[in-house]
CSV table of N, CA and C in Angstrom, one decimal:
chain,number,residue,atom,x,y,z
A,1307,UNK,N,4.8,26.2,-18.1
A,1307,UNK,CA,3.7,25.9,-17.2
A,1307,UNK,C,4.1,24.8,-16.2
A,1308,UNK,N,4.7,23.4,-17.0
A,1308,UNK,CA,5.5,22.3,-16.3
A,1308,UNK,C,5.9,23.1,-15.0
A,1309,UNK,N,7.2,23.8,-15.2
A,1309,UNK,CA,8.3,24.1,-14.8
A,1309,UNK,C,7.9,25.3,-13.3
A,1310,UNK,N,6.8,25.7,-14.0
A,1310,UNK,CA,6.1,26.6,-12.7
A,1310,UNK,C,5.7,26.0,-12.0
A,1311,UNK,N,4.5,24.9,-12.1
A,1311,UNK,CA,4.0,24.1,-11.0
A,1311,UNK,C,4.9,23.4,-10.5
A,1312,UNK,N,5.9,22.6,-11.2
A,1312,UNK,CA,7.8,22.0,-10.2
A,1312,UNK,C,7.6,23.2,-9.3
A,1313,UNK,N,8.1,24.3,-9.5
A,1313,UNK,CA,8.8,25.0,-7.9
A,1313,UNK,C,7.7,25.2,-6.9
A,1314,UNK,N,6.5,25.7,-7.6
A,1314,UNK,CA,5.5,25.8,-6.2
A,1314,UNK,C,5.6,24.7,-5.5
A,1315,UNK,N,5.7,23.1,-6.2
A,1315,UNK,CA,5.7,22.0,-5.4
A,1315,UNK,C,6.7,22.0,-4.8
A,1316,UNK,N,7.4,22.6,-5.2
A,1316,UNK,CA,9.3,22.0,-4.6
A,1316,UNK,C,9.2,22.9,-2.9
A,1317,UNK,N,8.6,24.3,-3.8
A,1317,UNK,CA,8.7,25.4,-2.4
A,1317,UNK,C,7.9,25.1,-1.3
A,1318,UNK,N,6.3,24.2,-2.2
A,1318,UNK,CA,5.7,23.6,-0.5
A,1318,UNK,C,6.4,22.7,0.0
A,1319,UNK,N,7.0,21.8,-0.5
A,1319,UNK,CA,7.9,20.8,0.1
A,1319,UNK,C,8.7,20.8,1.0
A,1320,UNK,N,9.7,22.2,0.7
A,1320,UNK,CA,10.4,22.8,1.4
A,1320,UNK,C,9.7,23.4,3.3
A,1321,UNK,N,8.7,23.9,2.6
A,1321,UNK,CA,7.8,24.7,4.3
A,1321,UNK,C,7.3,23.4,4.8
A,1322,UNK,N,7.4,22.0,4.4
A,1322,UNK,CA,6.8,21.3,5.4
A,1322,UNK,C,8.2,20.4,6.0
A,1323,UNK,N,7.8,20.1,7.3
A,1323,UNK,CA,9.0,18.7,7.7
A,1323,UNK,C,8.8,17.3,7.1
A,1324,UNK,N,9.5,16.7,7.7
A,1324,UNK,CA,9.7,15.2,7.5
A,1324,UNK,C,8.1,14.7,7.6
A,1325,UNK,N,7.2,14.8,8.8
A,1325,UNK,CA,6.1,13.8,8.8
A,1325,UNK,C,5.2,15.1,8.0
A,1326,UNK,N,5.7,15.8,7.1
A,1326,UNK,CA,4.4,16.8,6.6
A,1326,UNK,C,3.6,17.7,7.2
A,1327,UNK,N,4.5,18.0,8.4
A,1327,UNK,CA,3.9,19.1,9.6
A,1327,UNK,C,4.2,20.5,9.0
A,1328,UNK,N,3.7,21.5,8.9
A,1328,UNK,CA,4.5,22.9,8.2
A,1328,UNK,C,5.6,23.0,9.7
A,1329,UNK,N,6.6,23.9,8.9
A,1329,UNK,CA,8.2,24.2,10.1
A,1329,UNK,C,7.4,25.6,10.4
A,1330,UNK,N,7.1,25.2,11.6
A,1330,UNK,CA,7.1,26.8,12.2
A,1330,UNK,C,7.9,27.9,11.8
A,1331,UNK,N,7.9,29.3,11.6
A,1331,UNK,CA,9.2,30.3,11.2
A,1331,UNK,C,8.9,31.3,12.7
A,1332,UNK,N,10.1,31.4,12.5
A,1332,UNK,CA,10.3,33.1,13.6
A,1332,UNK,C,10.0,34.5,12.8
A,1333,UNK,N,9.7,35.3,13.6
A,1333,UNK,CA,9.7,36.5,12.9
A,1333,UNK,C,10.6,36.9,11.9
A,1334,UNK,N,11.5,36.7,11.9
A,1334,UNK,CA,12.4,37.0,10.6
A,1334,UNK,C,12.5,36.1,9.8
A,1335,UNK,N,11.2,35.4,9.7
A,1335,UNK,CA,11.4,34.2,8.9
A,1335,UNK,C,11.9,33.2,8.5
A,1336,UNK,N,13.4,33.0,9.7
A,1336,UNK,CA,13.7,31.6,9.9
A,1336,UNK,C,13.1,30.7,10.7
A,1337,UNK,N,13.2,29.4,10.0
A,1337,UNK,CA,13.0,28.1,10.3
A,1337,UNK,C,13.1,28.2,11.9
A,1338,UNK,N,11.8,27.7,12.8
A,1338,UNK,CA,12.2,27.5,14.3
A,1338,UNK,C,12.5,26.3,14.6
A,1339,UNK,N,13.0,25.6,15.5
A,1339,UNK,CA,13.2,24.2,15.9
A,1339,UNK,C,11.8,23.8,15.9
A,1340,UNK,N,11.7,22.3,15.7
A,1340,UNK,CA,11.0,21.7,15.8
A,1340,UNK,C,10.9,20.7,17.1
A,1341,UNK,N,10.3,21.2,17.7
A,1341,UNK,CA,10.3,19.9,19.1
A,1341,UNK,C,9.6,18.3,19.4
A,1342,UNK,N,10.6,17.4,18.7
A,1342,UNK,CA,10.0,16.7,18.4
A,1342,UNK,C,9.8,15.8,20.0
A,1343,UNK,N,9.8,16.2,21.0
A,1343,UNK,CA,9.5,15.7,22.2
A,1343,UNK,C,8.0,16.0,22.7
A,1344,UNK,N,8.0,17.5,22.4
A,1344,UNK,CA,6.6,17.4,23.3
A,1344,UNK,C,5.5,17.1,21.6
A,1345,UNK,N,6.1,17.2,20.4
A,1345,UNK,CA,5.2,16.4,19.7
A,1345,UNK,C,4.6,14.9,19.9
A,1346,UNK,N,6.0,14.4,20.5
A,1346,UNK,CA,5.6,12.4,21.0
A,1346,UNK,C,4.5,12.8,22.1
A,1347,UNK,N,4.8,13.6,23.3
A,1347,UNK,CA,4.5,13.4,24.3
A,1347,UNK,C,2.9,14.3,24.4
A,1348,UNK,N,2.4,15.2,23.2
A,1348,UNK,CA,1.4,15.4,23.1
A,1348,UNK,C,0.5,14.2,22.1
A,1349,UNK,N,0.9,13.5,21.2
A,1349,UNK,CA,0.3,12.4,20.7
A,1349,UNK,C,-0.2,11.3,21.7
A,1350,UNK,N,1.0,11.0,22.7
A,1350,UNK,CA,0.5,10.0,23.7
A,1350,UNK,C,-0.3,11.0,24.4
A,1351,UNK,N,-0.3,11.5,24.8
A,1351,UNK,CA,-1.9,12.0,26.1
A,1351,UNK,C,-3.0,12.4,25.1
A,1352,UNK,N,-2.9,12.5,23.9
A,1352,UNK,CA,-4.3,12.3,22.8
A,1352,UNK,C,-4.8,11.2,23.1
A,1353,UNK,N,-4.0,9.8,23.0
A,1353,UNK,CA,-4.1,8.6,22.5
A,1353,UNK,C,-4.7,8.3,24.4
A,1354,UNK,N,-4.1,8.4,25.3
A,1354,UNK,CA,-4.6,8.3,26.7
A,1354,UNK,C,-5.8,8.8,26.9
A,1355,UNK,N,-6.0,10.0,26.4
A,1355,UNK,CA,-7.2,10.7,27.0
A,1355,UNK,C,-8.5,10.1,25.5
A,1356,UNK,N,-8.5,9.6,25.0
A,1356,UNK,CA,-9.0,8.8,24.2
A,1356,UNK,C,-9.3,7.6,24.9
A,1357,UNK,N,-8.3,6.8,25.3
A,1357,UNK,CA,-8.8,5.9,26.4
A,1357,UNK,C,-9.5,6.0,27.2
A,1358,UNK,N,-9.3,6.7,28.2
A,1358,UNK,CA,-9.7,7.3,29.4
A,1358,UNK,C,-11.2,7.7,28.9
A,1359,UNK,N,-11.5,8.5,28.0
A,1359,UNK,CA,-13.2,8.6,27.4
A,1359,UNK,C,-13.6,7.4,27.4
A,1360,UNK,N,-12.9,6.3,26.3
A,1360,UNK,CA,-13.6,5.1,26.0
A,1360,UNK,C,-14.0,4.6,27.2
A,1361,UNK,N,-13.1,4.3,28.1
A,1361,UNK,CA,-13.1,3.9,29.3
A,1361,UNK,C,-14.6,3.9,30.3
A,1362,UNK,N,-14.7,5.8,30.4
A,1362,UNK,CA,-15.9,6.1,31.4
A,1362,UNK,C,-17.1,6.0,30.5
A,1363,UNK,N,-17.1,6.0,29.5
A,1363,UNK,CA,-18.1,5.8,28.5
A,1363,UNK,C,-19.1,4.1,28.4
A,1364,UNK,N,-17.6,3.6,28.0
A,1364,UNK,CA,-17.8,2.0,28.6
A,1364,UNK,C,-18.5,1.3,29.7
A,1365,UNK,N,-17.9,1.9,30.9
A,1365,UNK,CA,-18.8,1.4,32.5
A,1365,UNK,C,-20.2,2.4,32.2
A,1366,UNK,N,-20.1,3.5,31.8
A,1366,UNK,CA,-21.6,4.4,32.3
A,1366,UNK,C,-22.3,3.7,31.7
A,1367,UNK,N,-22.1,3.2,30.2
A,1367,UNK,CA,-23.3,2.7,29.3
A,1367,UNK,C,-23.5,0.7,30.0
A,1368,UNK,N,-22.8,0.7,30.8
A,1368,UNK,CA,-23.0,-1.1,31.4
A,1368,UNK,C,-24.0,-0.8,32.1
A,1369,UNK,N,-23.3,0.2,33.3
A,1369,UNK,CA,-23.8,0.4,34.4
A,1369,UNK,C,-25.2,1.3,34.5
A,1370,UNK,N,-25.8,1.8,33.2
A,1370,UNK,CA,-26.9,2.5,33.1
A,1370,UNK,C,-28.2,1.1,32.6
A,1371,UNK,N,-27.4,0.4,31.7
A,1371,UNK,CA,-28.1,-1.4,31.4
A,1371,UNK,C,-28.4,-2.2,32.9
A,1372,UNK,N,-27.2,-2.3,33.6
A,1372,UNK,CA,-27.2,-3.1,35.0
A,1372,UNK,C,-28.5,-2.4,36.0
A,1373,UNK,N,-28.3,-1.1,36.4
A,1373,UNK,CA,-28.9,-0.7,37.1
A,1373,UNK,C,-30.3,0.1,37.0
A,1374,UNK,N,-29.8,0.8,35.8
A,1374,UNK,CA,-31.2,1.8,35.0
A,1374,UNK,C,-30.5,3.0,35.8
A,1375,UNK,N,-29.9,3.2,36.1
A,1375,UNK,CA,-29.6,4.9,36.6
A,1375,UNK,C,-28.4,5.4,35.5
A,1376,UNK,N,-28.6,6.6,35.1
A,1376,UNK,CA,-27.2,7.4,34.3
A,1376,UNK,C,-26.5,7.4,35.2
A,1377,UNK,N,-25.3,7.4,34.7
A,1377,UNK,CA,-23.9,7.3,35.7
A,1377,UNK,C,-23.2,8.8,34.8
A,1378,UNK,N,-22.9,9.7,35.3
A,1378,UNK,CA,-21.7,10.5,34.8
A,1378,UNK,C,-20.3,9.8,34.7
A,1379,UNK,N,-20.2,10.3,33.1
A,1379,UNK,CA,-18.8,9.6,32.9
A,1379,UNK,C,-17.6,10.4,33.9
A,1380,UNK,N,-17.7,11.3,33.8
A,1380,UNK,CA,-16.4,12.2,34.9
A,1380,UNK,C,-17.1,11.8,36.1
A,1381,UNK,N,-17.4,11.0,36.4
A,1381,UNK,CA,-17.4,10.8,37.9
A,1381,UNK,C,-16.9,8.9,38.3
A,1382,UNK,N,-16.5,8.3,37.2
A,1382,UNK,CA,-15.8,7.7,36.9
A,1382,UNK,C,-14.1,7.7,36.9
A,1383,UNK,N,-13.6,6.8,38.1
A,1383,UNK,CA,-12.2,6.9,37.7
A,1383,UNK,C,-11.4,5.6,36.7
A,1384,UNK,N,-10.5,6.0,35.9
A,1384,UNK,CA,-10.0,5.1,35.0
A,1384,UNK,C,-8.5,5.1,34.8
A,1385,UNK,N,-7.6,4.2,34.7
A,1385,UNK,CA,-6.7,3.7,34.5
A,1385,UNK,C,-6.1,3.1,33.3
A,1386,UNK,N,-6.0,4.1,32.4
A,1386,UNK,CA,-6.0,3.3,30.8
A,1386,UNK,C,-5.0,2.5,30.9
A,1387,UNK,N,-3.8,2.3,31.4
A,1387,UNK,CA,-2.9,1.5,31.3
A,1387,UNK,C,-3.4,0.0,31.8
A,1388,UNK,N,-4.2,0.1,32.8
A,1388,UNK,CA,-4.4,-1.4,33.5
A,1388,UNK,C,-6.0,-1.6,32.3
A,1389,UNK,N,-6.6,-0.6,31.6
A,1389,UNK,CA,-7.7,-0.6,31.0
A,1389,UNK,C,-8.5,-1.0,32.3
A,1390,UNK,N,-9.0,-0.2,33.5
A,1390,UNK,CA,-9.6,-0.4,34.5
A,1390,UNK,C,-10.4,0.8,34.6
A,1391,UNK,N,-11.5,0.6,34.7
A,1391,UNK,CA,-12.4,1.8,35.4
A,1391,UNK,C,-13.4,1.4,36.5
A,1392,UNK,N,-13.5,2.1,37.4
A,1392,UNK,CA,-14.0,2.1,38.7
A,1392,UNK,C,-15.1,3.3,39.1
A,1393,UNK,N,-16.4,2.9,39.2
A,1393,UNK,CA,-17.4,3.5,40.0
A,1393,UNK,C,-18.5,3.0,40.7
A,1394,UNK,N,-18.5,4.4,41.3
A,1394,UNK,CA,-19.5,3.9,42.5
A,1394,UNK,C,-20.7,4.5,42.7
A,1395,UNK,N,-21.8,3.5,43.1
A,1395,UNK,CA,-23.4,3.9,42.1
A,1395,UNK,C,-24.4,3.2,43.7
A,1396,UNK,N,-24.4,4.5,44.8
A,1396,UNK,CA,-25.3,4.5,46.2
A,1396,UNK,C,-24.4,3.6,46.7
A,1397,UNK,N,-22.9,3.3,46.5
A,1397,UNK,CA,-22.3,3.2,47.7
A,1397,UNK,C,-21.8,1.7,47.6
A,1398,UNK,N,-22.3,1.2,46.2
A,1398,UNK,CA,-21.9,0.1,45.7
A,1398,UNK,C,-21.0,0.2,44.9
A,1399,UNK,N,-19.9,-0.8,44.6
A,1399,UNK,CA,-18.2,-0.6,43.9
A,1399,UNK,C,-18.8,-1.5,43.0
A,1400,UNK,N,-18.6,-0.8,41.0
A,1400,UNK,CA,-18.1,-1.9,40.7
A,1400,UNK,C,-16.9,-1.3,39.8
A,1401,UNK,N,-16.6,-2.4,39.1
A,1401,UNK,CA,-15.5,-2.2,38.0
A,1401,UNK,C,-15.5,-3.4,37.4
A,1402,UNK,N,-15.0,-2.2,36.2
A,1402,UNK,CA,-14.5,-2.9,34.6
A,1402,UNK,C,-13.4,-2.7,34.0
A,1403,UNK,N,-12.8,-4.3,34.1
A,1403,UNK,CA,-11.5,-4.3,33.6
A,1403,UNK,C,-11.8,-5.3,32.6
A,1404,UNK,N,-11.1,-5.0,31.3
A,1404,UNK,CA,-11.2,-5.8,30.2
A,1404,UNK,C,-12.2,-6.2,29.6
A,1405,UNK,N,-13.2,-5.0,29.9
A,1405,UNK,CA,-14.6,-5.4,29.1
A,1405,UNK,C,-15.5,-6.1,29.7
A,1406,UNK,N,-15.0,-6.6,31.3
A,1406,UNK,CA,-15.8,-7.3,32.3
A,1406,UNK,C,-16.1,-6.5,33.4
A,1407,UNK,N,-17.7,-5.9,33.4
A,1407,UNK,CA,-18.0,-5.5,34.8
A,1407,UNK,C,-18.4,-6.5,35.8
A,1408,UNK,N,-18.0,-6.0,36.6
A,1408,UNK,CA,-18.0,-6.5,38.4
A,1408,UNK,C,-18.1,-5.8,39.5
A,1409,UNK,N,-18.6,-6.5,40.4
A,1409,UNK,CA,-19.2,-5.8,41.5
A,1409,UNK,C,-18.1,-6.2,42.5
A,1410,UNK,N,-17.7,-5.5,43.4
A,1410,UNK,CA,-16.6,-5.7,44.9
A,1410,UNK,C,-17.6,-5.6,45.8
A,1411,UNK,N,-17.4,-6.4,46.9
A,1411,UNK,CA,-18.0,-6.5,48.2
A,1411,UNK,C,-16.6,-6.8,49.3
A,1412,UNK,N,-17.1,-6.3,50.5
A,1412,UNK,CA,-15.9,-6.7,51.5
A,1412,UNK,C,-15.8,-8.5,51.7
A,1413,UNK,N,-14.9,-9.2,51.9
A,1413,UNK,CA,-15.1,-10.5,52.2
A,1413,UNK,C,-16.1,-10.5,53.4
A,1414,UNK,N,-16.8,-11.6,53.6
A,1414,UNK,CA,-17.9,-12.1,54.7
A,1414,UNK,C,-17.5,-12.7,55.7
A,1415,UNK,N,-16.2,-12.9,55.9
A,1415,UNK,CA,-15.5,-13.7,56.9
A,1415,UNK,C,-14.6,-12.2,57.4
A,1416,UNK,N,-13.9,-11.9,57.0
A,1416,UNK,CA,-12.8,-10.7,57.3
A,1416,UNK,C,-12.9,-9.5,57.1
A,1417,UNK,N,-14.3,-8.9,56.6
A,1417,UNK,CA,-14.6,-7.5,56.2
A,1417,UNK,C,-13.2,-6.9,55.9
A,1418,UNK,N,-12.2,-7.0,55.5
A,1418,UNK,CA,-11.1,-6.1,55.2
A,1418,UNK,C,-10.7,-6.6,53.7
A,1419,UNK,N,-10.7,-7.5,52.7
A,1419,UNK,CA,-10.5,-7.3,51.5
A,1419,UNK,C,-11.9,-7.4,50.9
A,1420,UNK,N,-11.2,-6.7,49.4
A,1420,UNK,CA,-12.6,-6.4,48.8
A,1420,UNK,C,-12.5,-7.8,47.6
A,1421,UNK,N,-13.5,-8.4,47.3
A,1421,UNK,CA,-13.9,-9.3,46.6
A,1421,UNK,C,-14.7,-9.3,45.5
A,1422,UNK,N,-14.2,-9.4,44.2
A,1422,UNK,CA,-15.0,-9.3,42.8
A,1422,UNK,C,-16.0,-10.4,43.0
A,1423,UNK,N,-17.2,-10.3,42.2
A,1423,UNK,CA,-17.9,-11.1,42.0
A,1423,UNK,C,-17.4,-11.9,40.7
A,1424,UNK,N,-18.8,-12.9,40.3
A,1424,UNK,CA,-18.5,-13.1,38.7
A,1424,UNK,C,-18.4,-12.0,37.8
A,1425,UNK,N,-18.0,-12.0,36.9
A,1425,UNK,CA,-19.1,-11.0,35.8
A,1425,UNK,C,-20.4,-10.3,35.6
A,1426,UNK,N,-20.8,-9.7,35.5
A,1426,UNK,CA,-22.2,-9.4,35.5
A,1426,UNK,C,-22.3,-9.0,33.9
A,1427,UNK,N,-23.3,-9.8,33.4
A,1427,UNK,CA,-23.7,-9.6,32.2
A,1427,UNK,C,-25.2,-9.0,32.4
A,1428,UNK,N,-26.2,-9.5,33.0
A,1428,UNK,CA,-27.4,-9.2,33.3
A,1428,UNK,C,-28.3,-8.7,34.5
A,1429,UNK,N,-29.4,-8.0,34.9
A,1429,UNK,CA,-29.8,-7.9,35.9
A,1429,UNK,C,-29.8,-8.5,36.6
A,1430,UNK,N,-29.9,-9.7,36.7
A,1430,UNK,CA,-30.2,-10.9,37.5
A,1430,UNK,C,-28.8,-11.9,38.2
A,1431,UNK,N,-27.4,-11.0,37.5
A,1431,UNK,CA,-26.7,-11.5,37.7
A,1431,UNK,C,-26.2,-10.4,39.3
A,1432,UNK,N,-26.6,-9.3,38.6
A,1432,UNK,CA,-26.5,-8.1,39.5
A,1432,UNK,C,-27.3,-9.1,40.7
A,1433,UNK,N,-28.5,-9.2,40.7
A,1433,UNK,CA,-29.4,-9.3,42.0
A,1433,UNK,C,-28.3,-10.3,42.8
A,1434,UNK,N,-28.2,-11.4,42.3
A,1434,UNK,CA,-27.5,-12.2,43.0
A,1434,UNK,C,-26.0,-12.1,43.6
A,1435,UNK,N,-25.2,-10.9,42.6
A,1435,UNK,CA,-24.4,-10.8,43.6
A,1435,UNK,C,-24.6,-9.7,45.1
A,1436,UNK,N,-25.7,-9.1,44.4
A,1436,UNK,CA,-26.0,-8.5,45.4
A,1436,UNK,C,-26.8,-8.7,47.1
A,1437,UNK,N,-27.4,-10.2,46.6
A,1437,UNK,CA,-28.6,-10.5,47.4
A,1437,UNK,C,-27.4,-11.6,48.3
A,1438,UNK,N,-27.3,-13.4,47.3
A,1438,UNK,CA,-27.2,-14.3,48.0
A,1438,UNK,C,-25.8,-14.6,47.9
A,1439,UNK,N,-24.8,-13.9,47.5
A,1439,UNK,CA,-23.5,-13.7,46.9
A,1439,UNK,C,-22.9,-13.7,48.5
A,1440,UNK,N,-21.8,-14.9,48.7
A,1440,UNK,CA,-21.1,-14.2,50.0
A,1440,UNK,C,-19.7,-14.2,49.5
A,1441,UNK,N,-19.1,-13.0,49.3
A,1441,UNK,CA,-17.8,-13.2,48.6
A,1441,UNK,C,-16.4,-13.6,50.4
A,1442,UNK,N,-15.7,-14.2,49.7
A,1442,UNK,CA,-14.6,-14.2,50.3
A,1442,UNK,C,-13.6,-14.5,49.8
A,1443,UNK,N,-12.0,-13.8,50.4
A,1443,UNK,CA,-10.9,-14.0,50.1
A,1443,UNK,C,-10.5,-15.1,50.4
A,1444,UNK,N,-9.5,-15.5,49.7
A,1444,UNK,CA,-8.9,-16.5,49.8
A,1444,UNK,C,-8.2,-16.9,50.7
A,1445,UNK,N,-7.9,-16.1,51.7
A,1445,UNK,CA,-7.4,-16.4,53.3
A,1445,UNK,C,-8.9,-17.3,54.4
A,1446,UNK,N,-9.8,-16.9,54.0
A,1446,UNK,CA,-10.9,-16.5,54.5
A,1446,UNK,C,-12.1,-17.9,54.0
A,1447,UNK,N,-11.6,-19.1,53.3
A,1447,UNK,CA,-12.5,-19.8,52.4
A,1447,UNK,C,-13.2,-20.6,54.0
A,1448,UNK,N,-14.2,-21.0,53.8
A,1448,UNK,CA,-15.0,-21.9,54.9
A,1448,UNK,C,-14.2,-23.1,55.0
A,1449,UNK,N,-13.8,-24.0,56.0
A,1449,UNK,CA,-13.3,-25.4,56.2
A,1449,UNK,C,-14.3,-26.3,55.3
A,1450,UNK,N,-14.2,-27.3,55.0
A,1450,UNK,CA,-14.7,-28.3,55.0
A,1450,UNK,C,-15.2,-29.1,56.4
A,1451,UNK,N,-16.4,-29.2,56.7
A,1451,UNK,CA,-17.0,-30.0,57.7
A,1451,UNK,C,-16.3,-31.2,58.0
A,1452,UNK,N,-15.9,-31.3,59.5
A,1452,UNK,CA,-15.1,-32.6,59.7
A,1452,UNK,C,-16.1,-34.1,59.8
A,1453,UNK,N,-15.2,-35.2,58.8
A,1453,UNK,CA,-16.0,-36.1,59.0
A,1453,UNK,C,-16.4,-36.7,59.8
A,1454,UNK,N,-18.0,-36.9,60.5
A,1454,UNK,CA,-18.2,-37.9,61.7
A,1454,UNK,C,-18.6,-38.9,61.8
A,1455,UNK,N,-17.6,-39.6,61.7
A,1455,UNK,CA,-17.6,-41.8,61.7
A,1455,UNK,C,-17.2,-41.8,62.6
């Protein structure tokens, strides 16, 4: 009885590879190659497109708190590598990088770069970047008033 259950084990042993994948066979029942390239290169786009969910998932559920409108997650773009996602909700930009949403506006001096706000954690953070918020680049900062003595 021992000795029976040894070979069934031995013989599954045999039908699987190294990380315990079964070996594919060909019709005549040999062993096919195993490609262990597009095995890497399908685990990384698992692991990406996992991100990329977390990602639109993450801004829709901020951006549905911030504003009260559902956001579609596929209408969100994302950048798993920079962990960046970017949408746009009546024409206003924000984005979330690193767990931080934020709103872009054009600078108020140069209308040609776009300018993060603070963070927005709350409605009220929203209003004000929205309302009294003047963003500007750093080319673009106001002078200092010259002294008059």
């Amino acid at each position: 009885m021992y000795r029976q259950q040894s070979t069934i084990a031995q013989s599954r042993q045999r039908a699987r590879g190294a990380m315990g994948q079964p070996i594919a066979r060909r019709r005549n029942g040999a062993p096919a190659t195993y490609d262990w390239r597009a095995s890497a290169v399908a685990a990384y786009q698992q692991i990406r497109g996992s991100a990329s969910f977390r990602l639109q998932e993450g801004l829709a559920t901020r951006l549905q708190a911030l504003t009260g409108r559902a956001i579609a997650p596929e209408t969100i773009f994302v950048d798993p590598d920079a962990d960046l996602s970017v949408a746009v909700v009546d024409g206003v930009i924000f984005r979330m990088r690193l767990g931080q949403v934020r709103l872009l506006r054009p600078c108020a001096e140069c209308g040609v770069r776009q300018v993060e706000s603070h963070p927005l954690v709350s409605r009220a953070d929203l209003g004000y970047a929205l309302s009294d918020w003047e963003p500007r680049c750093p080319d673009c900062q106001p002078e200092d008033p010259a002294d008059s003595h």
